[in-house]
PDB file of C-alpha atoms in Angstrom:
ATOM      1  CA  MET A   1     105.726  74.165 129.654  1.00  0.00           C
ATOM      2  CA  ASN A   2     102.698  75.502 131.501  1.00  0.00           C
ATOM      3  CA  THR A   3     103.104  78.793 133.325  1.00  0.00           C
ATOM      4  CA  GLY A   4     102.024  79.372 136.914  1.00  0.00           C
ATOM      5  CA  HIS A   5     103.445  78.195 140.233  1.00  0.00           C
ATOM      6  CA  GLN A   6     104.987  74.768 140.653  1.00  0.00           C
ATOM      7  CA  ASN A   7     104.878  72.574 143.745  1.00  0.00           C
ATOM      8  CA  LEU A   8     106.698  69.234 143.731  1.00  0.00           C
ATOM      9  CA  HIS A   9     106.025  68.323 147.374  1.00  0.00           C
ATOM     10  CA  THR A  10     102.476  66.957 147.443  1.00  0.00           C
ATOM     11  CA  HIS A  11     100.900  64.181 149.513  1.00  0.00           C
ATOM     12  CA  THR A  12      97.631  62.337 148.948  1.00  0.00           C
ATOM     13  CA  THR A  13      95.634  59.513 150.520  1.00  0.00           C
ATOM     14  CA  TYR A  14      98.392  57.145 149.436  1.00  0.00           C
ATOM     15  CA  CYS A  15     100.078  58.292 152.665  1.00  0.00           C
ATOM     16  CA  ASP A  16      98.997  61.035 155.088  1.00  0.00           C
ATOM     17  CA  GLY A  17      97.361  63.452 152.646  1.00  0.00           C
ATOM     18  CA  LYS A  18      93.706  64.430 152.882  1.00  0.00           C
ATOM     19  CA  LEU A  19      92.717  64.182 149.194  1.00  0.00           C
ATOM     20  CA  THR A  20      93.203  61.755 146.316  1.00  0.00           C
ATOM     21  CA  ALA A  21      95.668  62.482 143.530  1.00  0.00           C
ATOM     22  CA  PRO A  22      92.911  63.497 141.019  1.00  0.00           C
ATOM     23  CA  GLN A  23      91.419  65.837 143.622  1.00  0.00           C
ATOM     24  CA  MET A  24      94.788  67.510 144.153  1.00  0.00           C
ATOM     25  CA  VAL A  25      95.263  67.935 140.399  1.00  0.00           C
ATOM     26  CA  LYS A  26      91.865  69.598 140.064  1.00  0.00           C
ATOM     27  CA  ALA A  27      92.638  71.881 143.013  1.00  0.00           C
ATOM     28  CA  ALA A  28      95.968  72.878 141.463  1.00  0.00           C
ATOM     29  CA  ILE A  29      94.262  73.735 138.159  1.00  0.00           C
ATOM     30  CA  GLU A  30      91.632  75.795 139.985  1.00  0.00           C
ATOM     31  CA  LYS A  31      94.425  77.759 141.677  1.00  0.00           C
ATOM     32  CA  GLY A  32      96.070  78.493 138.345  1.00  0.00           C
ATOM     33  CA  GLY A  33      99.045  76.247 139.008  1.00  0.00           C
ATOM     34  CA  GLY A  34     101.375  75.516 136.136  1.00  0.00           C
ATOM     35  CA  SER A  35     102.582  72.157 137.407  1.00  0.00           C
ATOM     36  CA  LEU A  36     102.227  69.718 140.264  1.00  0.00           C
ATOM     37  CA  GLY A  37     104.533  66.973 141.472  1.00  0.00           C
ATOM     38  CA  PHE A  38     103.485  64.099 143.710  1.00  0.00           C
ATOM     39  CA  SER A  39     105.918  62.909 146.391  1.00  0.00           C
ATOM     40  CA  GLU A  40     104.382  60.382 148.753  1.00  0.00           C
ATOM     41  CA  HIS A  41     106.306  59.407 151.877  1.00  0.00           C
ATOM     42  CA  SER A  42     108.404  56.339 151.181  1.00  0.00           C
ATOM     43  CA  PHE A  43     107.740  53.314 153.366  1.00  0.00           C
ATOM     44  CA  VAL A  44     109.296  53.468 156.835  1.00  0.00           C
ATOM     45  CA  PRO A  45     108.889  50.138 158.694  1.00  0.00           C
ATOM     46  CA  PHE A  46     108.762  51.627 162.194  1.00  0.00           C
ATOM     47  CA  ASP A  47     106.417  54.499 161.245  1.00  0.00           C
ATOM     48  CA  GLU A  48     103.804  53.038 158.910  1.00  0.00           C
ATOM     49  CA  GLU A  49     101.039  55.452 159.916  1.00  0.00           C
ATOM     50  CA  TYR A  50     102.267  58.289 157.729  1.00  0.00           C
ATOM     51  CA  SER A  51     104.175  56.456 154.986  1.00  0.00           C
ATOM     52  CA  MET A  52     102.963  54.769 151.817  1.00  0.00           C
ATOM     53  CA  ALA A  53     102.612  50.988 151.931  1.00  0.00           C
ATOM     54  CA  LEU A  54     105.033  49.088 149.713  1.00  0.00           C
ATOM     55  CA  SER A  55     102.086  47.304 148.143  1.00  0.00           C
ATOM     56  CA  ASP A  56     100.666  50.649 146.956  1.00  0.00           C
ATOM     57  CA  MET A  57     103.747  51.706 145.008  1.00  0.00           C
ATOM     58  CA  PRO A  58     102.722  50.107 141.654  1.00  0.00           C
ATOM     59  CA  SER A  59      99.245  51.687 141.834  1.00  0.00           C
ATOM     60  CA  TYR A  60     100.747  55.040 142.771  1.00  0.00           C
ATOM     61  CA  ILE A  61     103.137  55.040 139.825  1.00  0.00           C
ATOM     62  CA  GLN A  62     100.416  53.927 137.422  1.00  0.00           C
ATOM     63  CA  GLU A  63      97.905  56.541 138.594  1.00  0.00           C
ATOM     64  CA  ILE A  64     100.275  59.510 138.496  1.00  0.00           C
ATOM     65  CA  ASN A  65     101.536  58.547 135.045  1.00  0.00           C
ATOM     66  CA  SER A  66      97.926  58.244 133.893  1.00  0.00           C
ATOM     67  CA  LEU A  67      97.131  61.705 135.263  1.00  0.00           C
ATOM     68  CA  LYS A  68     100.094  63.108 133.319  1.00  0.00           C
ATOM     69  CA  THR A  69      98.378  62.099 130.089  1.00  0.00           C
ATOM     70  CA  GLN A  70      94.840  62.927 131.179  1.00  0.00           C
ATOM     71  CA  TYR A  71      95.675  66.536 132.132  1.00  0.00           C
ATOM     72  CA  ALA A  72      98.539  67.219 129.719  1.00  0.00           C
ATOM     73  CA  ASP A  73      96.731  70.162 128.111  1.00  0.00           C
ATOM     74  CA  LYS A  74      95.995  71.834 131.457  1.00  0.00           C
ATOM     75  CA  ILE A  75      98.888  71.246 133.849  1.00  0.00           C
ATOM     76  CA  ASP A  76     102.294  69.556 133.929  1.00  0.00           C
ATOM     77  CA  ILE A  77     102.351  66.613 136.333  1.00  0.00           C
ATOM     78  CA  PHE A  78     105.460  64.901 137.704  1.00  0.00           C
ATOM     79  CA  LEU A  79     106.023  61.634 139.557  1.00  0.00           C
ATOM     80  CA  GLY A  80     108.259  61.781 142.606  1.00  0.00           C
ATOM     81  CA  ILE A  81     108.829  60.355 146.055  1.00  0.00           C
ATOM     82  CA  GLU A  82     109.769  61.831 149.412  1.00  0.00           C
ATOM     83  CA  GLN A  83     112.519  59.385 150.192  1.00  0.00           C
ATOM     84  CA  ASP A  84     113.000  59.018 153.930  1.00  0.00           C
ATOM     85  CA  TYR A  85     116.501  58.556 155.330  1.00  0.00           C
ATOM     86  CA  PHE A  86     115.374  55.237 156.843  1.00  0.00           C
ATOM     87  CA  THR A  87     114.006  53.778 153.593  1.00  0.00           C
ATOM     88  CA  ASN A  88     116.660  51.498 152.174  1.00  0.00           C
ATOM     89  CA  THR A  89     115.216  50.822 148.699  1.00  0.00           C
ATOM     90  CA  ILE A  90     115.248  53.699 146.199  1.00  0.00           C
ATOM     91  CA  PRO A  91     112.426  53.324 143.646  1.00  0.00           C
ATOM     92  CA  LYS A  92     113.060  53.522 139.914  1.00  0.00           C
ATOM     93  CA  GLY A  93     111.184  55.567 137.361  1.00  0.00           C
ATOM     94  CA  MET A  94     110.810  58.740 139.448  1.00  0.00           C
ATOM     95  CA  ASP A  95     111.060  62.177 137.845  1.00  0.00           C
ATOM     96  CA  TYR A  96     112.701  63.441 141.043  1.00  0.00           C
ATOM     97  CA  ILE A  97     113.437  62.464 144.654  1.00  0.00           C
ATOM     98  CA  ILE A  98     113.010  64.646 147.732  1.00  0.00           C
ATOM     99  CA  GLY A  99     115.420  63.474 150.424  1.00  0.00           C
ATOM    100  CA  SER A 100     114.160  64.034 153.966  1.00  0.00           C
ATOM    101  CA  VAL A 101     114.930  63.230 157.590  1.00  0.00           C
ATOM    102  CA  HIS A 102     112.009  62.752 160.000  1.00  0.00           C
ATOM    103  CA  HIS A 103     113.710  60.623 162.678  1.00  0.00           C
ATOM    104  CA  VAL A 104     116.996  60.524 164.547  1.00  0.00           C
ATOM    105  CA  GLU A 105     118.861  57.327 165.313  1.00  0.00           C
ATOM    106  CA  HIS A 106     120.127  57.611 168.891  1.00  0.00           C
ATOM    107  CA  ASP A 107     121.159  54.992 171.463  1.00  0.00           C
ATOM    108  CA  GLY A 108     119.842  52.215 169.225  1.00  0.00           C
ATOM    109  CA  LYS A 109     116.409  53.824 168.884  1.00  0.00           C
ATOM    110  CA  ASP A 110     114.698  55.576 165.975  1.00  0.00           C
ATOM    111  CA  ILE A 111     113.186  58.737 167.441  1.00  0.00           C
ATOM    112  CA  THR A 112     110.813  60.954 165.485  1.00  0.00           C
ATOM    113  CA  ILE A 113     111.594  64.662 165.525  1.00  0.00           C
ATOM    114  CA  ASP A 114     108.608  65.541 163.314  1.00  0.00           C
ATOM    115  CA  GLY A 115     106.208  65.754 166.246  1.00  0.00           C
ATOM    116  CA  SER A 116     104.454  68.088 168.644  1.00  0.00           C
ATOM    117  CA  TYR A 117     106.125  70.554 170.999  1.00  0.00           C
ATOM    118  CA  GLU A 118     105.328  68.245 173.912  1.00  0.00           C
ATOM    119  CA  HIS A 119     106.828  65.268 172.094  1.00  0.00           C
ATOM    120  CA  LEU A 120     110.051  67.147 171.411  1.00  0.00           C
ATOM    121  CA  GLN A 121     110.287  68.166 175.056  1.00  0.00           C
ATOM    122  CA  THR A 122     110.058  64.472 175.949  1.00  0.00           C
ATOM    123  CA  VAL A 123     112.739  63.585 173.384  1.00  0.00           C
ATOM    124  CA  ARG A 124     115.014  66.272 174.841  1.00  0.00           C
ATOM    125  CA  ASP A 125     114.527  65.162 178.447  1.00  0.00           C
ATOM    126  CA  GLU A 126     114.427  61.368 178.047  1.00  0.00           C
ATOM    127  CA  HIS A 127     117.112  60.892 175.400  1.00  0.00           C
ATOM    128  CA  PHE A 128     119.398  63.945 175.428  1.00  0.00           C
ATOM    129  CA  GLY A 129     119.697  64.908 179.092  1.00  0.00           C
ATOM    130  CA  GLY A 130     117.531  68.012 178.753  1.00  0.00           C
ATOM    131  CA  ASP A 131     119.802  69.581 176.114  1.00  0.00           C
ATOM    132  CA  PHE A 132     117.850  70.397 172.973  1.00  0.00           C
ATOM    133  CA  LEU A 133     120.963  71.632 171.199  1.00  0.00           C
ATOM    134  CA  ALA A 134     122.203  68.061 171.470  1.00  0.00           C
ATOM    135  CA  VAL A 135     118.995  66.923 169.738  1.00  0.00           C
ATOM    136  CA  ALA A 136     119.671  69.436 166.968  1.00  0.00           C
ATOM    137  CA  GLU A 137     123.277  68.300 166.631  1.00  0.00           C
ATOM    138  CA  ALA A 138     122.174  64.677 166.297  1.00  0.00           C
ATOM    139  CA  TYR A 139     119.580  65.678 163.706  1.00  0.00           C
ATOM    140  CA  TYR A 140     122.049  67.625 161.576  1.00  0.00           C
ATOM    141  CA  ALA A 141     124.734  64.946 161.854  1.00  0.00           C
ATOM    142  CA  GLN A 142     122.256  62.574 160.259  1.00  0.00           C
ATOM    143  CA  THR A 143     120.872  65.143 157.816  1.00  0.00           C
ATOM    144  CA  ALA A 144     124.411  65.718 156.536  1.00  0.00           C
ATOM    145  CA  LYS A 145     124.183  62.238 154.972  1.00  0.00           C
ATOM    146  CA  VAL A 146     120.655  62.500 153.532  1.00  0.00           C
ATOM    147  CA  ALA A 147     121.637  63.344 149.953  1.00  0.00           C
ATOM    148  CA  GLN A 148     124.021  60.398 149.748  1.00  0.00           C
ATOM    149  CA  LYS A 149     121.577  58.025 151.482  1.00  0.00           C
ATOM    150  CA  THR A 150     118.496  58.914 149.416  1.00  0.00           C
ATOM    151  CA  ASN A 151     120.020  59.923 146.072  1.00  0.00           C
ATOM    152  CA  ALA A 152     118.050  63.163 146.441  1.00  0.00           C
ATOM    153  CA  SER A 153     117.552  65.641 143.645  1.00  0.00           C
ATOM    154  CA  ILE A 154     115.938  68.030 146.178  1.00  0.00           C
ATOM    155  CA  ILE A 155     116.603  68.382 149.917  1.00  0.00           C
ATOM    156  CA  GLY A 156     113.354  68.446 151.903  1.00  0.00           C
ATOM    157  CA  HIS A 157     112.641  70.774 154.862  1.00  0.00           C
ATOM    158  CA  PHE A 158     116.312  71.070 155.798  1.00  0.00           C
ATOM    159  CA  ASP A 159     115.782  72.532 159.299  1.00  0.00           C
ATOM    160  CA  LEU A 160     112.754  70.454 160.312  1.00  0.00           C
ATOM    161  CA  ILE A 161     114.241  70.307 163.805  1.00  0.00           C
ATOM    162  CA  ALA A 162     113.072  73.925 164.269  1.00  0.00           C
ATOM    163  CA  LYS A 163     109.452  73.059 163.440  1.00  0.00           C
ATOM    164  CA  GLN A 164     108.170  73.668 166.993  1.00  0.00           C
ATOM    165  CA  ASN A 165     110.668  76.365 167.946  1.00  0.00           C
ATOM    166  CA  ALA A 166     108.417  79.434 167.674  1.00  0.00           C
ATOM    167  CA  GLY A 167     109.926  82.266 169.708  1.00  0.00           C
ATOM    168  CA  GLY A 168     112.942  80.116 170.556  1.00  0.00           C
ATOM    169  CA  ARG A 169     110.922  78.104 173.071  1.00  0.00           C
ATOM    170  CA  LEU A 170     113.069  74.984 172.599  1.00  0.00           C
ATOM    171  CA  PHE A 171     116.491  76.459 171.767  1.00  0.00           C
ATOM    172  CA  ASP A 172     118.316  79.532 170.502  1.00  0.00           C
ATOM    173  CA  GLU A 173     118.764  79.296 166.733  1.00  0.00           C
ATOM    174  CA  LYS A 174     121.612  81.817 166.955  1.00  0.00           C
ATOM    175  CA  ASN A 175     123.568  79.658 169.386  1.00  0.00           C
ATOM    176  CA  PRO A 176     126.989  78.832 167.859  1.00  0.00           C
ATOM    177  CA  ARG A 177     126.429  75.118 168.446  1.00  0.00           C
ATOM    178  CA  TYR A 178     123.240  75.193 166.376  1.00  0.00           C
ATOM    179  CA  VAL A 179     124.697  77.375 163.636  1.00  0.00           C
ATOM    180  CA  ARG A 180     127.749  75.138 163.363  1.00  0.00           C
ATOM    181  CA  ALA A 181     125.695  71.933 163.225  1.00  0.00           C
ATOM    182  CA  ALA A 182     123.368  73.314 160.552  1.00  0.00           C
ATOM    183  CA  THR A 183     126.019  74.867 158.326  1.00  0.00           C
ATOM    184  CA  ASP A 184     128.316  71.839 158.593  1.00  0.00           C
ATOM    185  CA  ALA A 185     125.407  69.647 157.435  1.00  0.00           C
ATOM    186  CA  MET A 186     124.671  72.069 154.613  1.00  0.00           C
ATOM    187  CA  GLU A 187     128.285  71.893 153.434  1.00  0.00           C
ATOM    188  CA  CYS A 188     128.189  68.090 153.373  1.00  0.00           C
ATOM    189  CA  ILE A 189     124.908  67.995 151.462  1.00  0.00           C
ATOM    190  CA  LEU A 190     126.100  70.500 148.862  1.00  0.00           C
ATOM    191  CA  GLU A 191     128.829  68.087 147.798  1.00  0.00           C
ATOM    192  CA  LYS A 192     126.092  65.736 146.530  1.00  0.00           C
ATOM    193  CA  CYS A 193     122.961  67.862 145.984  1.00  0.00           C
ATOM    194  CA  ARG A 194     122.764  71.640 145.531  1.00  0.00           C
ATOM    195  CA  LEU A 195     118.981  72.065 145.399  1.00  0.00           C
ATOM    196  CA  PHE A 196     117.045  72.805 148.605  1.00  0.00           C
ATOM    197  CA  GLU A 197     113.297  73.258 148.812  1.00  0.00           C
ATOM    198  CA  VAL A 198     112.000  76.468 150.363  1.00  0.00           C
ATOM    199  CA  SER A 199     108.939  75.052 152.071  1.00  0.00           C
ATOM    200  CA  THR A 200     105.907  76.948 153.373  1.00  0.00           C
ATOM    201  CA  GLY A 201     104.353  73.791 154.819  1.00  0.00           C
ATOM    202  CA  ALA A 202     104.813  74.690 158.487  1.00  0.00           C
ATOM    203  CA  MET A 203     103.827  78.301 157.801  1.00  0.00           C
ATOM    204  CA  TYR A 204     100.476  76.993 156.596  1.00  0.00           C
ATOM    205  CA  ARG A 205      99.935  74.277 159.210  1.00  0.00           C
ATOM    206  CA  LEU A 206     101.497  75.860 162.309  1.00  0.00           C
ATOM    207  CA  GLY A 207     101.686  79.567 161.531  1.00  0.00           C
ATOM    208  CA  LYS A 208     105.501  79.372 161.498  1.00  0.00           C
ATOM    209  CA  ALA A 209     106.976  82.807 160.803  1.00  0.00           C
ATOM    210  CA  GLU A 210     109.646  81.608 158.370  1.00  0.00           C
ATOM    211  CA  PRO A 211     109.919  78.824 155.802  1.00  0.00           C
ATOM    212  CA  TYR A 212     112.280  75.870 155.829  1.00  0.00           C
ATOM    213  CA  PRO A 213     115.131  76.731 155.631  1.00  0.00           C
ATOM    214  CA  SER A 214     114.908  79.776 157.897  1.00  0.00           C
ATOM    215  CA  ILE A 215     116.080  83.156 156.624  1.00  0.00           C
ATOM    216  CA  PHE A 216     119.549  82.982 158.151  1.00  0.00           C
ATOM    217  CA  LEU A 217     120.070  79.522 156.642  1.00  0.00           C
ATOM    218  CA  LEU A 218     118.838  80.718 153.255  1.00  0.00           C
ATOM    219  CA  LYS A 219     121.470  83.451 153.384  1.00  0.00           C
ATOM    220  CA  GLU A 220     124.091  80.824 154.238  1.00  0.00           C
ATOM    221  CA  LEU A 221     122.861  78.682 151.354  1.00  0.00           C
ATOM    222  CA  PHE A 222     123.112  81.610 148.941  1.00  0.00           C
ATOM    223  CA  ARG A 223     126.624  82.364 150.177  1.00  0.00           C
ATOM    224  CA  ARG A 224     127.582  78.769 149.426  1.00  0.00           C
ATOM    225  CA  LYS A 225     126.047  78.940 145.922  1.00  0.00           C
ATOM    226  CA  GLY A 226     123.220  76.549 146.741  1.00  0.00           C
ATOM    227  CA  GLU A 227     120.014  76.505 144.693  1.00  0.00           C
ATOM    228  CA  VAL A 228     116.358  76.715 145.723  1.00  0.00           C
ATOM    229  CA  ILE A 229     112.933  75.558 144.578  1.00  0.00           C
ATOM    230  CA  LEU A 230     109.580  76.586 146.046  1.00  0.00           C
ATOM    231  CA  SER A 231     107.491  73.987 147.880  1.00  0.00           C
ATOM    232  CA  SER A 232     104.315  73.937 149.939  1.00  0.00           C
ATOM    233  CA  ASP A 233     104.549  70.344 151.288  1.00  0.00           C
ATOM    234  CA  SER A 234     100.816  70.112 150.630  1.00  0.00           C
ATOM    235  CA  HIS A 235      98.540  67.623 152.342  1.00  0.00           C
ATOM    236  CA  ASP A 236      95.339  69.396 151.283  1.00  0.00           C
ATOM    237  CA  ALA A 237      94.056  71.719 148.570  1.00  0.00           C
ATOM    238  CA  ALA A 238      94.234  74.974 150.520  1.00  0.00           C
ATOM    239  CA  SER A 239      97.984  74.691 151.093  1.00  0.00           C
ATOM    240  CA  LEU A 240      98.949  74.409 147.419  1.00  0.00           C
ATOM    241  CA  TYR A 241     101.349  77.200 146.386  1.00  0.00           C
ATOM    242  CA  TYR A 242     100.881  78.793 149.822  1.00  0.00           C
ATOM    243  CA  LYS A 243     102.560  82.228 150.062  1.00  0.00           C
ATOM    244  CA  PHE A 244     104.713  81.560 147.002  1.00  0.00           C
ATOM    245  CA  ASP A 245     104.609  85.192 145.904  1.00  0.00           C
ATOM    246  CA  GLU A 246     105.870  86.254 149.338  1.00  0.00           C
ATOM    247  CA  MET A 247     108.601  83.618 149.193  1.00  0.00           C
ATOM    248  CA  ARG A 248     109.831  84.934 145.874  1.00  0.00           C
ATOM    249  CA  GLU A 249     110.313  88.352 147.466  1.00  0.00           C
ATOM    250  CA  LEU A 250     111.956  86.830 150.539  1.00  0.00           C
ATOM    251  CA  LEU A 251     114.423  84.931 148.354  1.00  0.00           C
ATOM    252  CA  LYS A 252     115.315  88.138 146.539  1.00  0.00           C
ATOM    253  CA  SER A 253     116.082  89.730 149.906  1.00  0.00           C
ATOM    254  CA  CYS A 254     118.419  86.818 150.682  1.00  0.00           C
ATOM    255  CA  GLY A 255     120.331  87.417 147.463  1.00  0.00           C
ATOM    256  CA  PHE A 256     118.800  84.849 145.125  1.00  0.00           C
ATOM    257  CA  LYS A 257     118.029  85.931 141.571  1.00  0.00           C
ATOM    258  CA  ARG A 258     116.478  82.701 140.332  1.00  0.00           C
ATOM    259  CA  ILE A 259     114.772  79.543 141.479  1.00  0.00           C
ATOM    260  CA  LYS A 260     114.691  76.102 139.907  1.00  0.00           C
ATOM    261  CA  ARG A 261     111.700  74.614 138.116  1.00  0.00           C
ATOM    262  CA  LEU A 262     111.288  71.030 136.960  1.00  0.00           C
ATOM    263  CA  THR A 263     110.396  70.680 133.284  1.00  0.00           C
ATOM    264  CA  LYS A 264     109.960  67.678 131.028  1.00  0.00           C
ATOM    265  CA  ASN A 265     113.608  68.215 130.091  1.00  0.00           C
ATOM    266  CA  GLY A 266     114.911  68.417 133.651  1.00  0.00           C
ATOM    267  CA  PHE A 267     115.477  71.281 136.075  1.00  0.00           C
ATOM    268  CA  ALA A 268     115.678  74.770 134.591  1.00  0.00           C
ATOM    269  CA  ASP A 269     116.233  78.283 135.920  1.00  0.00           C
ATOM    270  CA  GLU A 270     113.291  80.625 136.502  1.00  0.00           C
ATOM    271  CA  MET A 271     114.005  84.267 137.239  1.00  0.00           C
ATOM    272  CA  LEU A 272     112.550  85.762 140.408  1.00  0.00           C
TER     273      LEU A 272
END
């Protein structure tokens, strides 16, 4: 096993990433990374712009497996998928699956919640009567089923609904309705999957102050004996392993003593 940081949440030009898979591998090596996992967005029929085309899946699998061999003496490479809640076919042959929710099904419509602040304001006003806590409740009600729906080995950006909530501009994350919705979803997920990514993706892209999950949710996860793995949800080279050293210290402050790391023999503990 190579030493150095590990990131299993990586996107390339197969979906909405900026670089090819070989370019991301080279960038990871340059940053001293110990391993890198690729996890393209699974195909979502009503949101093709950001997801990988079904026709590209064979090429994707072949290329990543080829890179495993090509760079075996320099970095450990893993083949994964970010399996969207709305993708009905689960691919075979993956080393791991990240289960994620990017849309909410409401009133017969599939509404993205992974959008801009302005977009989320529109979602709140046009679909939820101006009540963003109702948006959050709908999101977590669906997220509660993501592990079962996607067969996830890792839960992706659990509180994505708070992506644009800097300074509480959309809702109060301490509101009992929000806390209840989030922790109820967490409890449901833990029955199927205990491993949550701690993602710095929005910290890098948006300057978000906290990772996904937020600090109070990480403390709730620790209290419920959940497990964590570091992730940078990288779409470019600069974001790889972003603020991982800081995240290790943050996790210690939340009570965690170890994180998970994927090895060729499965997930293993790594002390913080």
